[in-house]
Short mmCIF file of C-alpha atoms and ligand atoms in Angstrom, two decimals:
data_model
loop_
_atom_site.label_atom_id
_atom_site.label_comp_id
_atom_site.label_asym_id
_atom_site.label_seq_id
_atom_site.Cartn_x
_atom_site.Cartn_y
_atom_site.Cartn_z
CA UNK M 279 -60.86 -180.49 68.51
CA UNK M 280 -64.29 -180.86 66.80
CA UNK M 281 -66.52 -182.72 68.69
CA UNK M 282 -68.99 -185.93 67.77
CA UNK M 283 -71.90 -183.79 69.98
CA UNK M 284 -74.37 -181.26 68.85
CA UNK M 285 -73.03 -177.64 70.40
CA UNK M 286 -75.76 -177.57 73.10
CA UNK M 287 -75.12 -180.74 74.41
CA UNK M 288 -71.60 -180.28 74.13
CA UNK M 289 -71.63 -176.98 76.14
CA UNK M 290 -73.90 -178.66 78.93
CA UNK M 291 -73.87 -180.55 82.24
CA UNK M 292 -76.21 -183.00 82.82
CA UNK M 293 -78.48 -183.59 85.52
CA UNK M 294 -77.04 -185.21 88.83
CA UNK M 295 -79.48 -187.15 90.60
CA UNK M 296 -79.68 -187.19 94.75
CA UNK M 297 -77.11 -189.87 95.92
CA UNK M 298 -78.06 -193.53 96.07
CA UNK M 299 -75.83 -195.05 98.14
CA UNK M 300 -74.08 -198.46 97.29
CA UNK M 301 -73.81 -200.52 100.38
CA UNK M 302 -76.96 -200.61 103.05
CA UNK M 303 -76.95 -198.98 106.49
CA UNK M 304 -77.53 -195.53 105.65
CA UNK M 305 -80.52 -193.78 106.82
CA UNK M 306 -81.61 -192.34 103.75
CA UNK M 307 -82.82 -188.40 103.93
CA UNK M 308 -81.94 -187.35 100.87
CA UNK M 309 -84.23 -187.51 98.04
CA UNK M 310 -87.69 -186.81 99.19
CA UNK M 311 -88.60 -191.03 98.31
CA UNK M 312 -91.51 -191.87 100.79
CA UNK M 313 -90.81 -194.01 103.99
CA UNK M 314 -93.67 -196.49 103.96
CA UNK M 315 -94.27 -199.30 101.40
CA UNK M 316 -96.45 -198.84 98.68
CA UNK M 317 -99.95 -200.71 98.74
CA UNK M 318 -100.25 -204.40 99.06
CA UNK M 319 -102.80 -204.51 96.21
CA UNK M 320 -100.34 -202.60 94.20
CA UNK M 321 -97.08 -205.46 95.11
CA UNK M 322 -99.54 -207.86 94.12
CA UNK M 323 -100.73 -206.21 90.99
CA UNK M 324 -97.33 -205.99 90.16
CA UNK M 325 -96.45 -209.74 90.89
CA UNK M 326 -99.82 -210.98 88.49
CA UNK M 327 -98.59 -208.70 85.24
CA UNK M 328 -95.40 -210.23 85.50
CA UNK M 329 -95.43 -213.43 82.76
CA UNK M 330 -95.80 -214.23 79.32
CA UNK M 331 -97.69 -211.08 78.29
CA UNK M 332 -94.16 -209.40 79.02
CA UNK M 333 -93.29 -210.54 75.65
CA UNK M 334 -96.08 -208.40 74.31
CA UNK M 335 -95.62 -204.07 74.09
CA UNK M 336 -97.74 -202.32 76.65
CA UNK M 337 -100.56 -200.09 75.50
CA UNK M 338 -99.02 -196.48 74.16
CA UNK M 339 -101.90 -194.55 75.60
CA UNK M 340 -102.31 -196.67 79.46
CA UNK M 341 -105.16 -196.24 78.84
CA UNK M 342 -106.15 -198.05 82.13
CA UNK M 343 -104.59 -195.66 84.07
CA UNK M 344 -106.24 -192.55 82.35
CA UNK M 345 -109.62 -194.11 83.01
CA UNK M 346 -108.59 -194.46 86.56
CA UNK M 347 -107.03 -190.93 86.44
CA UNK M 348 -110.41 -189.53 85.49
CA UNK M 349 -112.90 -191.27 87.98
CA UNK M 350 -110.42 -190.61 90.85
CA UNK M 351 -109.72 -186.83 90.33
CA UNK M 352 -113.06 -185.97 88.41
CA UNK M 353 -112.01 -185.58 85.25
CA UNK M 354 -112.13 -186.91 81.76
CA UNK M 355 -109.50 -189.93 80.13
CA UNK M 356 -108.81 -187.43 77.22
CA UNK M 357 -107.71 -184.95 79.57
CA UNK M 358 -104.87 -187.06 81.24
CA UNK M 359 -101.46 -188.05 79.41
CA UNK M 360 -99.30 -191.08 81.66
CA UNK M 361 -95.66 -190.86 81.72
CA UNK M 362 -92.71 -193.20 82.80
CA UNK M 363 -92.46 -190.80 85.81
CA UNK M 364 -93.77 -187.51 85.70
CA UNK M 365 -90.15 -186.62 84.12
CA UNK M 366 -91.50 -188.02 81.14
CA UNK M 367 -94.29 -185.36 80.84
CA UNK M 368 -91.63 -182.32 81.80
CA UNK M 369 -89.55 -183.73 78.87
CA UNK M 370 -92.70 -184.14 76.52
CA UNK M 371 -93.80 -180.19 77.82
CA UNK M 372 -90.35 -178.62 76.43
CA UNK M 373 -90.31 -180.70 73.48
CA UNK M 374 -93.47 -179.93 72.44
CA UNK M 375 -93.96 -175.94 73.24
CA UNK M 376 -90.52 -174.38 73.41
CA UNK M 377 -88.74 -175.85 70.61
CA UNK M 378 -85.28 -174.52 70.13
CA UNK M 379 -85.13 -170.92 70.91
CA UNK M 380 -88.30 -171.09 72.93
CA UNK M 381 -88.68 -169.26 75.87
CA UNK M 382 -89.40 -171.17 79.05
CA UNK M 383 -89.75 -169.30 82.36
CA UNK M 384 -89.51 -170.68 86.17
CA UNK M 385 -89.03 -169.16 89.35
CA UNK M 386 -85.42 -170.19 91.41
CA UNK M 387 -84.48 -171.95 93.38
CA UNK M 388 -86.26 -174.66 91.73
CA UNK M 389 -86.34 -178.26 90.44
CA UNK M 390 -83.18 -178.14 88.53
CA UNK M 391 -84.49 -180.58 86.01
CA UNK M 392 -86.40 -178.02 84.02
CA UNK M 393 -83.13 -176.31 83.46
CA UNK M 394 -81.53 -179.21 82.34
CA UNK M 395 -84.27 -180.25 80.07
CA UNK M 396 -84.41 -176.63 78.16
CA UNK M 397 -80.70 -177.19 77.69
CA UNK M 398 -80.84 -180.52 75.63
CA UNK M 399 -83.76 -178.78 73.74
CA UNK M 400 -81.79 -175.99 72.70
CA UNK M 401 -84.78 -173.70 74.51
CA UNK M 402 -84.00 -169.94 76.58
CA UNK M 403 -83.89 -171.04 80.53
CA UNK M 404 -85.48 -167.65 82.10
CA UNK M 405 -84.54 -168.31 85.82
CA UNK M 406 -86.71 -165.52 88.09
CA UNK M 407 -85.51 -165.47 91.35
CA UNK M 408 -88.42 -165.90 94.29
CA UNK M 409 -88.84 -163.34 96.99
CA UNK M 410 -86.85 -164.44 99.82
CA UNK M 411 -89.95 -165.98 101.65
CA UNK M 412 -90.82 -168.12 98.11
CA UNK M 413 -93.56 -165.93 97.54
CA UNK M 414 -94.09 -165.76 93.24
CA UNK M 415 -92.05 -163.05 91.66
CA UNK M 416 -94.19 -160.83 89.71
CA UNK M 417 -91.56 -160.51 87.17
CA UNK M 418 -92.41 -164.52 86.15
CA UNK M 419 -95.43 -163.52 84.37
CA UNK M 420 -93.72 -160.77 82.39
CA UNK M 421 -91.01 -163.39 81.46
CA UNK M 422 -93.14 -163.97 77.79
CA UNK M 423 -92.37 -167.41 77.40
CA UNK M 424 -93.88 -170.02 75.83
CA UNK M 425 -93.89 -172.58 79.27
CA UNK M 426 -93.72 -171.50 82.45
CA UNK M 427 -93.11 -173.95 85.38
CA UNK M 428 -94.07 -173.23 88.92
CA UNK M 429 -93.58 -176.58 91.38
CA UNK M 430 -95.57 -176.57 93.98
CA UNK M 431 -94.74 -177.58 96.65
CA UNK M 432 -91.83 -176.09 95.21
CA UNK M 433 -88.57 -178.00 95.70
CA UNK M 434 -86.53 -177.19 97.63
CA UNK M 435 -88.20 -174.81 99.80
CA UNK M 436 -91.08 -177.07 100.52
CA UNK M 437 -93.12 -173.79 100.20
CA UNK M 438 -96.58 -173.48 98.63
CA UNK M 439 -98.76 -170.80 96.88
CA UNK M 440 -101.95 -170.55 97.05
CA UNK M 441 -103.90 -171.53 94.24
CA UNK M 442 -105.84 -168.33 93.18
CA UNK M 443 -102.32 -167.29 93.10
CA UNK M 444 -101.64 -169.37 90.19
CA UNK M 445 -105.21 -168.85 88.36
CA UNK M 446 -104.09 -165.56 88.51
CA UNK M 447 -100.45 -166.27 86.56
CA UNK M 448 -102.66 -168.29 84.01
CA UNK M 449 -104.23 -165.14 83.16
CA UNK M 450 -101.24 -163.23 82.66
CA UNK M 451 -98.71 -165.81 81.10
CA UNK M 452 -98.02 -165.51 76.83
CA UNK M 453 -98.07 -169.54 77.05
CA UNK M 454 -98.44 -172.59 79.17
CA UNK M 455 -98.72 -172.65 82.64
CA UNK M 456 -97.10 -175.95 83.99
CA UNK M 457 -98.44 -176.87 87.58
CA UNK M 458 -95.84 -179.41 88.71
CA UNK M 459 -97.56 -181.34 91.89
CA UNK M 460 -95.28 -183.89 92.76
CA UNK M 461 -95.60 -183.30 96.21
CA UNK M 462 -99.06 -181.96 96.53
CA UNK M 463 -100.68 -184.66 98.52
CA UNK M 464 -98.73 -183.44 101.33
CA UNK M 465 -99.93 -179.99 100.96
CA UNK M 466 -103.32 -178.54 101.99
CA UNK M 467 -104.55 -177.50 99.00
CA UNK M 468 -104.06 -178.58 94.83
CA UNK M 469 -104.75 -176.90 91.19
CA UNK M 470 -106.43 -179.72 89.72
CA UNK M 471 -109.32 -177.22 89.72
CA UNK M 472 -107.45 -174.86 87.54
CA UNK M 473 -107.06 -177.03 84.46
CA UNK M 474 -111.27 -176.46 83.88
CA UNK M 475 -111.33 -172.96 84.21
CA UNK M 476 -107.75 -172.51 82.10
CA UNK M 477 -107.11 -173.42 78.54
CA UNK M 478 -102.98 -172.70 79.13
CA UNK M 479 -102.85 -175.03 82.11
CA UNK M 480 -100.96 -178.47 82.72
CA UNK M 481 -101.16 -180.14 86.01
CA UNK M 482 -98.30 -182.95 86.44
CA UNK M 483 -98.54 -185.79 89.35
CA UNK M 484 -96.28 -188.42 90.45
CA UNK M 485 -97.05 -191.89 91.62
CA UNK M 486 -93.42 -191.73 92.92
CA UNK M 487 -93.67 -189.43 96.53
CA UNK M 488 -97.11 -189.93 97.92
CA UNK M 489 -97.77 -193.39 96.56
CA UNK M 490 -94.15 -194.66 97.19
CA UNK M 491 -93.71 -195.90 93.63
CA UNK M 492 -90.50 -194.14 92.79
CA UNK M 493 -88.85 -197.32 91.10
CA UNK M 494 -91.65 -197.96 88.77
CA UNK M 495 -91.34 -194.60 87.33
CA UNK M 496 -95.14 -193.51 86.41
CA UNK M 497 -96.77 -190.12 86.58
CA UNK M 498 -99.32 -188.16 84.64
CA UNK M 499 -100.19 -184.68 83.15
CA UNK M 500 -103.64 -183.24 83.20
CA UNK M 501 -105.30 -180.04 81.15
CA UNK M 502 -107.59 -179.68 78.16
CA UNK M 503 -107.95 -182.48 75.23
CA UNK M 504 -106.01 -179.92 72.76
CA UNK M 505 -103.01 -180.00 75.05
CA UNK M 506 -103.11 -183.79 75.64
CA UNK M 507 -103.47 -184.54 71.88
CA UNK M 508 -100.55 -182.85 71.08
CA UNK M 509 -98.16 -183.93 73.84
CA UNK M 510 -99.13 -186.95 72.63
CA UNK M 511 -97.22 -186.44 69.31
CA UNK M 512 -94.08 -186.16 70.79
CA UNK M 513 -93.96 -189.30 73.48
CA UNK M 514 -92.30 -192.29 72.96
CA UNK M 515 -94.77 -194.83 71.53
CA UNK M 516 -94.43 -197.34 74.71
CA UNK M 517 -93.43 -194.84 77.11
CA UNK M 518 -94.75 -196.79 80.05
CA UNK M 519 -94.79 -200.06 81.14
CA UNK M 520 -96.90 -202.86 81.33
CA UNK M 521 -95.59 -203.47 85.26
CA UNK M 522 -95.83 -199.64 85.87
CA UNK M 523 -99.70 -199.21 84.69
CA UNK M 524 -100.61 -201.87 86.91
CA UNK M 525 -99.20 -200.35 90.07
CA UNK M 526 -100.65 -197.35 89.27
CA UNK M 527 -103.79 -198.66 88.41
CA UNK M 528 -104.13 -200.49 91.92
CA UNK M 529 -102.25 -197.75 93.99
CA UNK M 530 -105.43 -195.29 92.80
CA UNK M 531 -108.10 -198.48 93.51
CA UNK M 532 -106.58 -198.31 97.07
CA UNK M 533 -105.43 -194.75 97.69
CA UNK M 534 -106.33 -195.60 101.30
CA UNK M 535 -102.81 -196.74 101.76
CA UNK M 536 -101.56 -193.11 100.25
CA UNK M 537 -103.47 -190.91 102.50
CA UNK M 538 -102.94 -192.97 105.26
CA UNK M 539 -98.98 -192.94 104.52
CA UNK M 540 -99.52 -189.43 104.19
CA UNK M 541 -101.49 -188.18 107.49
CA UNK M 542 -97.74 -189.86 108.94
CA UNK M 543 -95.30 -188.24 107.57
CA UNK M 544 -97.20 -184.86 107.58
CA UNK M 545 -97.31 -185.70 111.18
CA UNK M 546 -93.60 -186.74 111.37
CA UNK M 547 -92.94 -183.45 109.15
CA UNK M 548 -94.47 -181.78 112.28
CA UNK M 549 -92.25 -183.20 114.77
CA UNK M 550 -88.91 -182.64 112.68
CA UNK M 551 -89.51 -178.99 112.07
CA UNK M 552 -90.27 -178.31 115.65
CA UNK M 553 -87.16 -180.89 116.79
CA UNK M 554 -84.94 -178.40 114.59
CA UNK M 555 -86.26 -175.33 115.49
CA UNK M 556 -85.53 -175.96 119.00
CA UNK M 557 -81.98 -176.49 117.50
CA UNK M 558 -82.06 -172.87 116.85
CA UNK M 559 -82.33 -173.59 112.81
CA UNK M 560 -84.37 -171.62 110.86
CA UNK M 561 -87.00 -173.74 109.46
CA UNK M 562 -89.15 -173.45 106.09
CA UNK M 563 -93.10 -173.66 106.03
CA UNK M 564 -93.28 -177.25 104.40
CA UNK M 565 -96.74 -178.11 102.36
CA UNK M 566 -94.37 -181.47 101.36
CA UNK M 567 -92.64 -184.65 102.44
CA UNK M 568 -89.47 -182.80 103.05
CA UNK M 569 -88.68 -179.72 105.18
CA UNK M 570 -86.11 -176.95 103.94
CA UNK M 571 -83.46 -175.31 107.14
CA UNK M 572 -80.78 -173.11 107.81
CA UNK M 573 -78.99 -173.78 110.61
CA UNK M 574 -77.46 -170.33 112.55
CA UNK M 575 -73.67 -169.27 113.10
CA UNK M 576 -71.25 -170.29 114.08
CA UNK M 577 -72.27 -174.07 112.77
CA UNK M 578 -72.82 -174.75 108.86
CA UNK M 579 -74.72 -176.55 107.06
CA UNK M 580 -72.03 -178.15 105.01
CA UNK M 581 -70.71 -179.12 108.21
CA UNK M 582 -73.95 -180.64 109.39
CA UNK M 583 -74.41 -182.37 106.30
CA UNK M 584 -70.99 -184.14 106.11
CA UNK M 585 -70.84 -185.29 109.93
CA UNK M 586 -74.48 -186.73 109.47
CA UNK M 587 -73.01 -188.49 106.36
CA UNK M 588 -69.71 -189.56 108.31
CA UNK M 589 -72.31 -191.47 110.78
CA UNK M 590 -74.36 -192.71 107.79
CA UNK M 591 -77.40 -190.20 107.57
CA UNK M 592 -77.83 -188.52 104.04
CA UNK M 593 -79.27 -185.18 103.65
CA UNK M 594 -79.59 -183.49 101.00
CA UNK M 595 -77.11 -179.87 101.10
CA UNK M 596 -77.53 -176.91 99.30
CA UNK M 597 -75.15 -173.83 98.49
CA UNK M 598 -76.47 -172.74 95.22
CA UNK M 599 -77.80 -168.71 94.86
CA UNK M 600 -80.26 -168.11 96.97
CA UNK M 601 -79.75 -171.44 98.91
CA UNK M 602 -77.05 -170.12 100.41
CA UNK M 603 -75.69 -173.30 103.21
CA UNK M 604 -78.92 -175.23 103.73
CA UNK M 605 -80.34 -178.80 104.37
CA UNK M 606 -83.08 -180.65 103.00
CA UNK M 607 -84.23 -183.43 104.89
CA UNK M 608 -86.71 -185.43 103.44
CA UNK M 609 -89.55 -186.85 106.23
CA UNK M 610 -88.74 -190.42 107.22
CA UNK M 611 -90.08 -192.54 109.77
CA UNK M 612 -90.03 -191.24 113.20
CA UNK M 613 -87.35 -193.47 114.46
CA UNK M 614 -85.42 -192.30 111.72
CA UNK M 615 -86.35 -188.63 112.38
CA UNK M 616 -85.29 -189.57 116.11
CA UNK M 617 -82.35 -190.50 115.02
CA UNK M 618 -81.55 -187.69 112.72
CA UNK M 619 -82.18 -184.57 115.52
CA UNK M 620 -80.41 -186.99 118.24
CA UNK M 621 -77.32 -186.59 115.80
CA UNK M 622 -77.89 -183.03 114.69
CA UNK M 623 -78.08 -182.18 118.72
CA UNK M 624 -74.88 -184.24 119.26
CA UNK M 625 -73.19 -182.08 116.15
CA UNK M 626 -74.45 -178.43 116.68
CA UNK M 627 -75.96 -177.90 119.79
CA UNK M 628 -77.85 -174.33 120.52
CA UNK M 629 -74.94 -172.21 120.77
CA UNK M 630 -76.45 -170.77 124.76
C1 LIG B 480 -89.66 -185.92 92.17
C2 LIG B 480 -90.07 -184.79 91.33
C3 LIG B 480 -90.56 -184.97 90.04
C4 LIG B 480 -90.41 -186.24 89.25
O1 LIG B 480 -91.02 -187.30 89.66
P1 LIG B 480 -90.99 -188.66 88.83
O2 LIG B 480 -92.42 -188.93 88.62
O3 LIG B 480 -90.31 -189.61 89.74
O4 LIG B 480 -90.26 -188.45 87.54
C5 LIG B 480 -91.04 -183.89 89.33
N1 LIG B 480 -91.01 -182.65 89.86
C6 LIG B 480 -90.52 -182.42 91.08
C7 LIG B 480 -90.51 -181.04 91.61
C8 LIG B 480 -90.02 -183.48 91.84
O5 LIG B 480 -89.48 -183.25 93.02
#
């Protein structure tokens, strides 16, 4: 039977999103959203835009945001593009640089997103497996595509690379080199630094882990004016909101509240990874707000994961290539932490 689709879409799954839970109760692990509240300034910023200038269309550029952008990281407004999450810029990157055909490269395990998005742009997914200990695969740089996306703190691994890592794959890519830092505020080190010394490279933030803002969807892109300008061609004309710009705006006036946010669940992050590891599971090096763990025979993963879900803790469980039987657990508060290895212990204790 002919379908109404176009073949591509027709032929594809869509993304599926981390589980949000209906009802209340759970302890929610699952999808790397941050504990603590965003900033007060940024509730109340949120409170004041909301009235009669609603009836009005937000500016297409934010422009207030990209000013704020620039002073806070040191760079210029020309060189940031906003986005109704920093989704928006991933879709904007394929769009604009693969096009269908186009080849776009990323090591795996990975956000699965980027696979997702080449698929609805009819573009060539090049999936490079990582080394076993996430370490780049030199074979990425060889891949000759026109994007290449490398998250780090990749997802999810929670494993980082080191920057001069990356300066190198700038060098040695065919196209763009797509920095995705949604998580780097937990991490030691960033590439902001990369997009002056690189005419290929695109840095993309979030406001949604470190600054706690993942229901106002709004993150941004950084790299040089000739990338910006032509992203900009193929955004929607109001892609963010009038609500979203000034939460973003205030979150960066008071980014106090993120690093402070931070410094605790890097500290919790601490804690959890130790808590397991005494469990006898096999624990990641996390640079993010989650850690990545295998838990050791005769107990599963999958088994972990659905008893902590029976008692109303969700995890996030993986079984993909390369993933085989693991657990992400995004950092939460401590209690909740406490809670989590106090049920873990109950469900798989150290086999002795
Ligand atoms: C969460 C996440 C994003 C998307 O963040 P939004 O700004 O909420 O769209 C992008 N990349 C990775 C790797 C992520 O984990």
């Amino acid at each position: 039977m002919s379908s109404f689709f176009a073949k591509n879409i027709e032929r594809m799954t869509g993304y599926t999103p981390g589980e949000q839970p209906r009802e209340p109760g759970f302890i929610k692990l699952n999808t790397n959203e941050n504990p603590y509240p965003p900033s007060a300034k940024a509730l109340k910023a949120i409170r004041a835009a909301i009235g009669k200038r609603l009836r009005l269309y937000p500016d297409p550029l934010a422009t207030k945001v990209r000013e704020k952008v620039a002073e806070v990281y040191g760079t210029k407004p020309q060189r940031v593009l906003v986005g109704n999450g920093s989704d928006d810029c991933l879709t904007m990157v394929v769009r604009a640089f693969a096009g269908p055909g186009g080849r776009v490269a990323y090591p795996t395990p990975t956000y699965s997103l980027y696979r997702t998005l080449c698929l609805i742009e009819n573009a060539k997914p090049i999936e490079v497996p990582f080394a076993p200990d996430f370490a780049l695969p030199p074979k990425l740089a060889r891949a000759k595509a026109r994007v290449t996306f490398v998250a780090n703190p990749n997802s999810p691994s929670g494993t980082f690379i080191e920057p001069k890592e990356l300066a190198k794959l700038a060098r040695a890519v065919d196209g763009v080199l797509v920095i995705d830092e949604a998580y780097v505020d937990f991490a030691d080190r960033d590439c902001l630094s990369l997009v002056r010394r690189h005419r290929n490279v695109l840095v993309l933030r979030t406001f949604s882990k470190s600054f706690s803002l993942c229901g106002m969807r709004i993150g941004f892109a950084v790299g040089r004016e000739e990338l910006i300008e032509g992203l900009m061609k193929v955004k929607d004309s109001y892609n963010v909101n009038r609500l979203a710009v000034e939460a973003a705006a205030a979150s960066l006036d008071n980014i106090g509240t993120m690093r402070k946010n931070v410094d605790k669940v890097r500290a919790t992050r601490g804690r959890l990874a130790a808590g397991l590891e005494k469990l006898g599971w096999f624990v990641y090096p996390s640079q993010s707000n989650f850690v990545f763990a295998r838990v050791r025979p005769p107990h599963s993963a999958r088994e972990c994961y659905e008893e902590l879900k029976r008692r109303r803790i969700l995890v996030r469980y993986f079984d993909a290539p390369g993933l085989d039987d693991a657990l992400r657990i995004s950092v939460g508060t401590d209690r909740e932490i406490n809670a989590l290895l106090r049920n873990l212990r109950e469900i798989c204790a150290p086999c002795a």
